Amino acid sequence: MRLKRPALLLLATFLISIPAAAQPPQGDPQAFALLQRAYAALSGGQAISDVTLTGTARRVAGSDDETGTAILKALATGASRLDHSFPSGQRSEVRNTSANPPAGSWSGPDRISHAISYHNLMTDSTWFFPTFLIGRVLSSSNYVAAYVGRETRDSVAVDHVTISQKFPTSFQAVALLQHLSQIEIYLDSGRFLPVALAFNVHPDNNLGADIPVEVRFSDYRPVGGAQVPFRVQKFLNNSLVLDLQFQTVALNTGLTGSTFSTQ
């Protein structure tokens, strides 16, 4: 099912109107200082334009529990591609939030392409590689960030930062759009590496219904001077749905936009 036409047009019109990133973001200085330290720890001080991760994937959906292979690709600008091969068949997902307007699609074993609703494209397309999310927040004037505080998460001391996209206060649906784009970032208080991200997804026909998503990062290893999580777990409504364990990670291989076509 798809969004009703008035809501779709509202979101599409606003997303098209978002200006290109230019100036550094403004907001809570403590939040941005933490994000800067996180980006330095993740990137190792180098510019990373693209990433390709390959490994195994465990998929859990109801009674289905299967293991296969995964190839994940992403661009720093906000495009991602996930290709999974399971005993039940091939599954793919492509998102491009740098497109105008943002676009995304997914397909299952039947290879039929389905569009991702606009309101589910407002968080992060590169959720499995936090370097790109944090880098975009720091380089764009379209985000706001706030420091929530020191917490304990899975027995790890973390600093909690919340981010969302910035919208004109005159825009009629600003509170809704900020909520749709909100992401919680949990940084290891000692190493400043992301421990987890949390955000909401929504049914195609109900952008007001929140379904919590949590992404957990572990097994960080150095790759070309950067720090990369070699295990990424995704939880939907507190249940594990995807467990990724990477064997190889390649940075800056020259991926182009054609890899992320949603057509």
PDB file of C-alpha atoms in Angstrom:
ATOM      1  CA  MET A   1       0.000   0.000   0.000  1.00  0.00           C
ATOM      2  CA  ARG A   2       1.079   3.585  -0.629  1.00  0.00           C
ATOM      3  CA  LEU A   3       0.698   6.914   1.042  1.00  0.00           C
ATOM      4  CA  LYS A   4      -2.463   8.852   0.336  1.00  0.00           C
ATOM      5  CA  ARG A   5      -1.842  11.378  -2.407  1.00  0.00           C
ATOM      6  CA  PRO A   6      -2.049  14.608  -0.305  1.00  0.00           C
ATOM      7  CA  ALA A   7       0.525  13.350   2.212  1.00  0.00           C
ATOM      8  CA  LEU A   8       2.777  12.066  -0.552  1.00  0.00           C
ATOM      9  CA  LEU A   9       2.664  15.384  -2.381  1.00  0.00           C
ATOM     10  CA  LEU A  10       3.373  17.296   0.819  1.00  0.00           C
ATOM     11  CA  LEU A  11       6.452  15.247   1.609  1.00  0.00           C
ATOM     12  CA  ALA A  12       7.667  15.164  -1.979  1.00  0.00           C
ATOM     13  CA  THR A  13       7.305  18.927  -2.389  1.00  0.00           C
ATOM     14  CA  PHE A  14       9.240  19.637   0.769  1.00  0.00           C
ATOM     15  CA  LEU A  15      12.014  17.133   0.093  1.00  0.00           C
ATOM     16  CA  ILE A  16      12.568  18.616  -3.359  1.00  0.00           C
ATOM     17  CA  SER A  17      12.892  22.061  -1.786  1.00  0.00           C
ATOM     18  CA  ILE A  18      15.677  21.140   0.667  1.00  0.00           C
ATOM     19  CA  PRO A  19      18.787  23.161  -0.288  1.00  0.00           C
ATOM     20  CA  ALA A  20      22.140  21.583  -1.008  1.00  0.00           C
ATOM     21  CA  ALA A  21      24.474  21.251   1.983  1.00  0.00           C
ATOM     22  CA  ALA A  22      26.946  24.102   2.213  1.00  0.00           C
ATOM     23  CA  GLN A  23      27.621  25.538   5.671  1.00  0.00           C
ATOM     24  CA  PRO A  24      28.561  23.701   8.873  1.00  0.00           C
ATOM     25  CA  PRO A  25      25.560  22.841  11.057  1.00  0.00           C
ATOM     26  CA  GLN A  26      24.451  24.958  13.997  1.00  0.00           C
ATOM     27  CA  GLY A  27      23.133  23.562  17.258  1.00  0.00           C
ATOM     28  CA  ASP A  28      24.217  22.067  20.556  1.00  0.00           C
ATOM     29  CA  PRO A  29      28.035  22.528  20.715  1.00  0.00           C
ATOM     30  CA  GLN A  30      28.489  19.483  22.968  1.00  0.00           C
ATOM     31  CA  ALA A  31      26.579  17.257  20.567  1.00  0.00           C
ATOM     32  CA  PHE A  32      28.609  18.358  17.566  1.00  0.00           C
ATOM     33  CA  ALA A  33      31.869  18.060  19.498  1.00  0.00           C
ATOM     34  CA  LEU A  34      31.024  14.427  20.276  1.00  0.00           C
ATOM     35  CA  LEU A  35      30.070  13.746  16.664  1.00  0.00           C
ATOM     36  CA  GLN A  36      33.342  15.286  15.490  1.00  0.00           C
ATOM     37  CA  ARG A  37      35.303  12.993  17.812  1.00  0.00           C
ATOM     38  CA  ALA A  38      33.259  10.036  16.578  1.00  0.00           C
ATOM     39  CA  TYR A  39      33.934  10.899  12.944  1.00  0.00           C
ATOM     40  CA  ALA A  40      37.663  11.262  13.618  1.00  0.00           C
ATOM     41  CA  ALA A  41      37.711   7.846  15.320  1.00  0.00           C
ATOM     42  CA  LEU A  42      35.729   6.206  12.513  1.00  0.00           C
ATOM     43  CA  SER A  43      37.499   7.753   9.520  1.00  0.00           C
ATOM     44  CA  GLY A  44      41.016   7.845  10.892  1.00  0.00           C
ATOM     45  CA  GLY A  45      41.315  11.338   9.456  1.00  0.00           C
ATOM     46  CA  GLN A  46      40.897  10.246   5.836  1.00  0.00           C
ATOM     47  CA  ALA A  47      38.239  11.033   3.267  1.00  0.00           C
ATOM     48  CA  ILE A  48      35.999   8.046   2.540  1.00  0.00           C
ATOM     49  CA  SER A  49      33.731   8.315  -0.494  1.00  0.00           C
ATOM     50  CA  ASP A  50      32.367   4.770  -0.794  1.00  0.00           C
ATOM     51  CA  VAL A  51      32.370   1.389   0.904  1.00  0.00           C
ATOM     52  CA  THR A  52      31.667  -2.221  -0.112  1.00  0.00           C
ATOM     53  CA  LEU A  53      31.102  -4.810   2.613  1.00  0.00           C
ATOM     54  CA  THR A  54      30.723  -8.531   1.967  1.00  0.00           C
ATOM     55  CA  GLY A  55      29.961 -11.371   4.345  1.00  0.00           C
ATOM     56  CA  THR A  56      27.219 -13.542   5.774  1.00  0.00           C
ATOM     57  CA  ALA A  57      23.679 -12.549   6.686  1.00  0.00           C
ATOM     58  CA  ARG A  58      21.164 -14.204   8.969  1.00  0.00           C
ATOM     59  CA  ARG A  59      17.558 -13.234   8.256  1.00  0.00           C
ATOM     60  CA  VAL A  60      14.774 -13.769  10.785  1.00  0.00           C
ATOM     61  CA  ALA A  61      11.160 -13.097   9.770  1.00  0.00           C
ATOM     62  CA  GLY A  62       8.469 -14.913  11.742  1.00  0.00           C
ATOM     63  CA  SER A  63       9.094 -18.630  11.366  1.00  0.00           C
ATOM     64  CA  ASP A  64      11.740 -18.006   8.693  1.00  0.00           C
ATOM     65  CA  ASP A  65      15.308 -18.189  10.009  1.00  0.00           C
ATOM     66  CA  GLU A  66      17.890 -18.542   7.261  1.00  0.00           C
ATOM     67  CA  THR A  67      21.523 -17.717   6.576  1.00  0.00           C
ATOM     68  CA  GLY A  68      23.045 -16.569   3.297  1.00  0.00           C
ATOM     69  CA  THR A  69      25.456 -14.051   1.838  1.00  0.00           C
ATOM     70  CA  ALA A  70      25.371 -10.267   1.746  1.00  0.00           C
ATOM     71  CA  ILE A  71      26.959  -7.508  -0.325  1.00  0.00           C
ATOM     72  CA  LEU A  72      26.348  -3.985   0.963  1.00  0.00           C
ATOM     73  CA  LYS A  73      27.479  -0.836  -0.840  1.00  0.00           C
ATOM     74  CA  ALA A  74      27.178   2.832   0.054  1.00  0.00           C
ATOM     75  CA  LEU A  75      28.240   6.330  -0.960  1.00  0.00           C
ATOM     76  CA  ALA A  76      29.101   9.118   1.453  1.00  0.00           C
ATOM     77  CA  THR A  77      26.477  11.279  -0.271  1.00  0.00           C
ATOM     78  CA  GLY A  78      23.632   9.050   0.975  1.00  0.00           C
ATOM     79  CA  ALA A  79      23.063   6.143  -1.408  1.00  0.00           C
ATOM     80  CA  SER A  80      23.040   2.486  -0.416  1.00  0.00           C
ATOM     81  CA  ARG A  81      22.491  -0.927  -1.952  1.00  0.00           C
ATOM     82  CA  LEU A  82      21.906  -4.200  -0.107  1.00  0.00           C
ATOM     83  CA  ASP A  83      21.966  -7.503  -1.990  1.00  0.00           C
ATOM     84  CA  HIS A  84      21.251 -10.708  -0.073  1.00  0.00           C
ATOM     85  CA  SER A  85      21.229 -14.296  -1.290  1.00  0.00           C
ATOM     86  CA  PHE A  86      19.272 -16.706   0.903  1.00  0.00           C
ATOM     87  CA  PRO A  87      17.973 -20.263   0.390  1.00  0.00           C
ATOM     88  CA  SER A  88      14.528 -18.690  -0.119  1.00  0.00           C
ATOM     89  CA  GLY A  89      15.861 -16.455  -2.913  1.00  0.00           C
ATOM     90  CA  GLN A  90      17.445 -13.092  -3.672  1.00  0.00           C
ATOM     91  CA  ARG A  91      16.489  -9.945  -1.748  1.00  0.00           C
ATOM     92  CA  SER A  92      17.624  -6.421  -2.585  1.00  0.00           C
ATOM     93  CA  GLU A  93      17.106  -2.896  -1.332  1.00  0.00           C
ATOM     94  CA  VAL A  94      18.308   0.386  -2.870  1.00  0.00           C
ATOM     95  CA  ARG A  95      18.023   3.851  -1.348  1.00  0.00           C
ATOM     96  CA  ASN A  96      19.262   7.170  -2.635  1.00  0.00           C
ATOM     97  CA  THR A  97      18.541  10.084  -0.324  1.00  0.00           C
ATOM     98  CA  SER A  98      20.832  12.354  -2.338  1.00  0.00           C
ATOM     99  CA  ALA A  99      18.493  12.061  -5.343  1.00  0.00           C
ATOM    100  CA  ASN A 100      15.964  14.815  -6.010  1.00  0.00           C
ATOM    101  CA  PRO A 101      13.525  13.719  -4.759  1.00  0.00           C
ATOM    102  CA  PRO A 102      14.899  10.891  -2.557  1.00  0.00           C
ATOM    103  CA  ALA A 103      13.972   7.444  -3.829  1.00  0.00           C
ATOM    104  CA  GLY A 104      14.130   3.827  -2.751  1.00  0.00           C
ATOM    105  CA  SER A 105      12.934   0.378  -3.750  1.00  0.00           C
ATOM    106  CA  TRP A 106      13.075  -3.198  -2.559  1.00  0.00           C
ATOM    107  CA  SER A 107      12.504  -6.610  -4.128  1.00  0.00           C
ATOM    108  CA  GLY A 108      12.113 -10.147  -2.873  1.00  0.00           C
ATOM    109  CA  PRO A 109      12.566 -13.588  -4.435  1.00  0.00           C
ATOM    110  CA  ASP A 110       9.965 -12.770  -7.119  1.00  0.00           C
ATOM    111  CA  ARG A 111      12.235  -9.886  -8.298  1.00  0.00           C
ATOM    112  CA  ILE A 112       9.273  -7.468  -8.405  1.00  0.00           C
ATOM    113  CA  SER A 113      10.349  -3.948  -7.471  1.00  0.00           C
ATOM    114  CA  HIS A 114       8.369  -2.070  -4.806  1.00  0.00           C
ATOM    115  CA  ALA A 115       8.809   1.631  -4.043  1.00  0.00           C
ATOM    116  CA  ILE A 116       9.777   2.654  -0.507  1.00  0.00           C
ATOM    117  CA  SER A 117       7.443   5.320   0.879  1.00  0.00           C
ATOM    118  CA  TYR A 118       8.804   8.856   1.181  1.00  0.00           C
ATOM    119  CA  HIS A 119       8.290   8.921   4.935  1.00  0.00           C
ATOM    120  CA  ASN A 120      10.546   5.862   5.291  1.00  0.00           C
ATOM    121  CA  LEU A 121      13.378   7.594   3.415  1.00  0.00           C
ATOM    122  CA  MET A 122      13.843  10.363   5.966  1.00  0.00           C
ATOM    123  CA  THR A 123      16.203   8.631   8.409  1.00  0.00           C
ATOM    124  CA  ASP A 124      19.452   7.129   7.136  1.00  0.00           C
ATOM    125  CA  SER A 125      20.110   5.138   3.988  1.00  0.00           C
ATOM    126  CA  THR A 126      23.606   4.061   5.145  1.00  0.00           C
ATOM    127  CA  TRP A 127      22.589   2.792   8.602  1.00  0.00           C
ATOM    128  CA  PHE A 128      25.077  -0.111   8.388  1.00  0.00           C
ATOM    129  CA  PHE A 129      28.098   2.222   7.974  1.00  0.00           C
ATOM    130  CA  PRO A 130      27.817   5.000  10.596  1.00  0.00           C
ATOM    131  CA  THR A 131      30.810   6.942   9.261  1.00  0.00           C
ATOM    132  CA  PHE A 132      28.677   8.274   6.419  1.00  0.00           C
ATOM    133  CA  LEU A 133      25.731   9.307   8.590  1.00  0.00           C
ATOM    134  CA  ILE A 134      27.923  11.236  11.028  1.00  0.00           C
ATOM    135  CA  GLY A 135      29.946  12.769   8.198  1.00  0.00           C
ATOM    136  CA  ARG A 136      26.795  14.105   6.541  1.00  0.00           C
ATOM    137  CA  VAL A 137      25.505  15.559   9.797  1.00  0.00           C
ATOM    138  CA  LEU A 138      28.784  17.406  10.354  1.00  0.00           C
ATOM    139  CA  SER A 139      29.061  18.749   6.800  1.00  0.00           C
ATOM    140  CA  SER A 140      25.453  19.800   6.267  1.00  0.00           C
ATOM    141  CA  SER A 141      23.405  22.759   7.403  1.00  0.00           C
ATOM    142  CA  ASN A 142      20.268  20.608   7.192  1.00  0.00           C
ATOM    143  CA  TYR A 143      20.655  18.854  10.557  1.00  0.00           C
ATOM    144  CA  VAL A 144      20.167  19.769  14.181  1.00  0.00           C
ATOM    145  CA  ALA A 145      21.714  17.803  17.032  1.00  0.00           C
ATOM    146  CA  ALA A 146      21.333  17.759  20.801  1.00  0.00           C
ATOM    147  CA  TYR A 147      23.232  16.023  23.584  1.00  0.00           C
ATOM    148  CA  VAL A 148      20.842  13.895  25.651  1.00  0.00           C
ATOM    149  CA  GLY A 149      23.309  12.671  28.274  1.00  0.00           C
ATOM    150  CA  ARG A 150      25.491   9.837  29.576  1.00  0.00           C
ATOM    151  CA  GLU A 151      23.754   6.453  29.704  1.00  0.00           C
ATOM    152  CA  THR A 152      24.503   2.741  29.973  1.00  0.00           C
ATOM    153  CA  ARG A 153      23.576   0.609  26.979  1.00  0.00           C
ATOM    154  CA  ASP A 154      24.219  -3.128  26.971  1.00  0.00           C
ATOM    155  CA  SER A 155      26.619  -2.638  29.913  1.00  0.00           C
ATOM    156  CA  VAL A 156      28.596   0.004  27.973  1.00  0.00           C
ATOM    157  CA  ALA A 157      28.815   3.651  29.036  1.00  0.00           C
ATOM    158  CA  VAL A 158      27.585   5.724  26.093  1.00  0.00           C
ATOM    159  CA  ASP A 159      26.967   9.350  25.201  1.00  0.00           C
ATOM    160  CA  HIS A 160      23.531   9.789  23.658  1.00  0.00           C
ATOM    161  CA  VAL A 161      23.119  12.313  20.830  1.00  0.00           C
ATOM    162  CA  THR A 162      19.843  12.864  18.984  1.00  0.00           C
ATOM    163  CA  ILE A 163      19.730  14.278  15.457  1.00  0.00           C
ATOM    164  CA  SER A 164      17.015  15.265  13.033  1.00  0.00           C
ATOM    165  CA  GLN A 165      16.715  17.202   9.819  1.00  0.00           C
ATOM    166  CA  LYS A 166      16.220  20.951  10.021  1.00  0.00           C
ATOM    167  CA  PHE A 167      13.021  22.407   8.610  1.00  0.00           C
ATOM    168  CA  PRO A 168      11.750  26.003   8.376  1.00  0.00           C
ATOM    169  CA  THR A 169       9.602  26.834  11.406  1.00  0.00           C
ATOM    170  CA  SER A 170       7.028  28.259   9.013  1.00  0.00           C
ATOM    171  CA  PHE A 171       6.533  24.867   7.389  1.00  0.00           C
ATOM    172  CA  GLN A 172       3.139  23.470   8.368  1.00  0.00           C
ATOM    173  CA  ALA A 173       4.281  19.926   9.176  1.00  0.00           C
ATOM    174  CA  VAL A 174       7.661  20.777  10.740  1.00  0.00           C
ATOM    175  CA  ALA A 175       7.084  18.779  13.950  1.00  0.00           C
ATOM    176  CA  LEU A 176       6.005  15.701  11.996  1.00  0.00           C
ATOM    177  CA  LEU A 177       8.958  15.902   9.612  1.00  0.00           C
ATOM    178  CA  GLN A 178      11.442  16.342  12.441  1.00  0.00           C
ATOM    179  CA  HIS A 179       9.997  13.259  14.101  1.00  0.00           C
ATOM    180  CA  LEU A 180      10.156  11.221  10.886  1.00  0.00           C
ATOM    181  CA  SER A 181      13.839  12.116  10.432  1.00  0.00           C
ATOM    182  CA  GLN A 182      14.938  11.671  14.058  1.00  0.00           C
ATOM    183  CA  ILE A 183      17.833   9.311  14.810  1.00  0.00           C
ATOM    184  CA  GLU A 184      19.357   8.452  18.198  1.00  0.00           C
ATOM    185  CA  ILE A 185      23.123   7.895  18.169  1.00  0.00           C
ATOM    186  CA  TYR A 186      24.881   6.118  21.045  1.00  0.00           C
ATOM    187  CA  LEU A 187      28.654   6.614  21.206  1.00  0.00           C
ATOM    188  CA  ASP A 188      31.054   4.577  23.334  1.00  0.00           C
ATOM    189  CA  SER A 189      32.134   7.112  25.959  1.00  0.00           C
ATOM    190  CA  GLY A 190      35.724   5.897  25.889  1.00  0.00           C
ATOM    191  CA  ARG A 191      36.398   5.306  22.194  1.00  0.00           C
ATOM    192  CA  PHE A 192      33.654   7.526  20.689  1.00  0.00           C
ATOM    193  CA  LEU A 193      32.722   4.734  18.266  1.00  0.00           C
ATOM    194  CA  PRO A 194      28.980   4.210  17.644  1.00  0.00           C
ATOM    195  CA  VAL A 195      27.503   1.386  19.702  1.00  0.00           C
ATOM    196  CA  ALA A 196      23.992   1.720  18.299  1.00  0.00           C
ATOM    197  CA  LEU A 197      21.552   3.781  16.242  1.00  0.00           C
ATOM    198  CA  ALA A 198      17.813   3.937  16.888  1.00  0.00           C
ATOM    199  CA  PHE A 199      15.029   5.354  14.738  1.00  0.00           C
ATOM    200  CA  ASN A 200      11.474   4.584  13.638  1.00  0.00           C
ATOM    201  CA  VAL A 201       9.984   3.185  10.467  1.00  0.00           C
ATOM    202  CA  HIS A 202       6.306   3.362   9.587  1.00  0.00           C
ATOM    203  CA  PRO A 203       3.672   1.419   7.636  1.00  0.00           C
ATOM    204  CA  ASP A 204       3.343   2.579   4.030  1.00  0.00           C
ATOM    205  CA  ASN A 205      -0.172   3.842   4.689  1.00  0.00           C
ATOM    206  CA  ASN A 206       0.358   5.335   8.168  1.00  0.00           C
ATOM    207  CA  LEU A 207       3.252   7.694   8.779  1.00  0.00           C
ATOM    208  CA  GLY A 208       1.904   8.352  12.287  1.00  0.00           C
ATOM    209  CA  ALA A 209       2.539   4.790  13.509  1.00  0.00           C
ATOM    210  CA  ASP A 210       6.071   4.281  14.852  1.00  0.00           C
ATOM    211  CA  ILE A 211       7.848   0.928  14.615  1.00  0.00           C
ATOM    212  CA  PRO A 212      11.178   1.087  16.494  1.00  0.00           C
ATOM    213  CA  VAL A 213      14.398   0.032  14.779  1.00  0.00           C
ATOM    214  CA  GLU A 214      17.721  -0.459  16.540  1.00  0.00           C
ATOM    215  CA  VAL A 215      21.047  -1.096  14.798  1.00  0.00           C
ATOM    216  CA  ARG A 216      23.906  -2.425  16.945  1.00  0.00           C
ATOM    217  CA  PHE A 217      27.584  -2.203  15.975  1.00  0.00           C
ATOM    218  CA  SER A 218      30.389  -4.402  17.292  1.00  0.00           C
ATOM    219  CA  ASP A 219      33.674  -6.085  16.355  1.00  0.00           C
ATOM    220  CA  TYR A 220      35.333  -2.877  15.143  1.00  0.00           C
ATOM    221  CA  ARG A 221      38.497  -3.506  13.132  1.00  0.00           C
ATOM    222  CA  PRO A 222      40.973  -1.193  11.386  1.00  0.00           C
ATOM    223  CA  VAL A 223      40.610  -0.973   7.596  1.00  0.00           C
ATOM    224  CA  GLY A 224      43.000   1.357   5.800  1.00  0.00           C
ATOM    225  CA  GLY A 225      43.262   3.576   8.862  1.00  0.00           C
ATOM    226  CA  ALA A 226      39.486   3.686   9.445  1.00  0.00           C
ATOM    227  CA  GLN A 227      37.495   1.778  12.068  1.00  0.00           C
ATOM    228  CA  VAL A 228      34.712  -0.413  10.658  1.00  0.00           C
ATOM    229  CA  PRO A 229      32.157  -2.528  12.565  1.00  0.00           C
ATOM    230  CA  PHE A 230      32.434  -6.063  11.216  1.00  0.00           C
ATOM    231  CA  ARG A 231      29.205  -7.111  12.918  1.00  0.00           C
ATOM    232  CA  VAL A 232      25.951  -5.194  12.449  1.00  0.00           C
ATOM    233  CA  GLN A 233      22.652  -6.378  13.911  1.00  0.00           C
ATOM    234  CA  LYS A 234      19.281  -4.878  13.059  1.00  0.00           C
ATOM    235  CA  PHE A 235      16.282  -5.175  15.380  1.00  0.00           C
ATOM    236  CA  LEU A 236      12.693  -4.366  14.442  1.00  0.00           C
ATOM    237  CA  ASN A 237      10.258  -3.827  17.304  1.00  0.00           C
ATOM    238  CA  ASN A 238      12.901  -5.324  19.667  1.00  0.00           C
ATOM    239  CA  SER A 239      13.284  -8.536  17.631  1.00  0.00           C
ATOM    240  CA  LEU A 240      16.374  -9.466  15.634  1.00  0.00           C
ATOM    241  CA  VAL A 241      15.638  -9.373  11.899  1.00  0.00           C
ATOM    242  CA  LEU A 242      19.117  -9.172  10.352  1.00  0.00           C
ATOM    243  CA  ASP A 243      22.557 -10.210  11.619  1.00  0.00           C
ATOM    244  CA  LEU A 244      25.430  -9.208   9.333  1.00  0.00           C
ATOM    245  CA  GLN A 245      28.986 -10.449   9.818  1.00  0.00           C
ATOM    246  CA  PHE A 246      31.465  -9.097   7.290  1.00  0.00           C
ATOM    247  CA  GLN A 247      34.561 -10.848   6.023  1.00  0.00           C
ATOM    248  CA  THR A 248      35.858  -8.132   3.670  1.00  0.00           C
ATOM    249  CA  VAL A 249      35.571  -4.347   3.594  1.00  0.00           C
ATOM    250  CA  ALA A 250      36.776  -2.201   0.681  1.00  0.00           C
ATOM    251  CA  LEU A 251      36.963   1.595   0.845  1.00  0.00           C
ATOM    252  CA  ASN A 252      37.168   4.141  -1.964  1.00  0.00           C
ATOM    253  CA  THR A 253      36.863   1.740  -4.887  1.00  0.00           C
ATOM    254  CA  GLY A 254      35.202   4.322  -7.136  1.00  0.00           C
ATOM    255  CA  LEU A 255      31.538   3.304  -6.891  1.00  0.00           C
ATOM    256  CA  THR A 256      29.297   5.507  -9.021  1.00  0.00           C
ATOM    257  CA  GLY A 257      25.682   6.573  -8.826  1.00  0.00           C
ATOM    258  CA  SER A 258      24.628   4.019 -11.440  1.00  0.00           C
ATOM    259  CA  THR A 259      25.133   1.273  -8.842  1.00  0.00           C
ATOM    260  CA  PHE A 260      22.290   2.774  -6.830  1.00  0.00           C
ATOM    261  CA  SER A 261      19.579   3.159  -9.443  1.00  0.00           C
ATOM    262  CA  THR A 262      16.108   2.575  -7.992  1.00  0.00           C
ATOM    263  CA  GLN A 263      14.547   1.864 -11.384  1.00  0.00           C
TER     264      GLN A 263
END
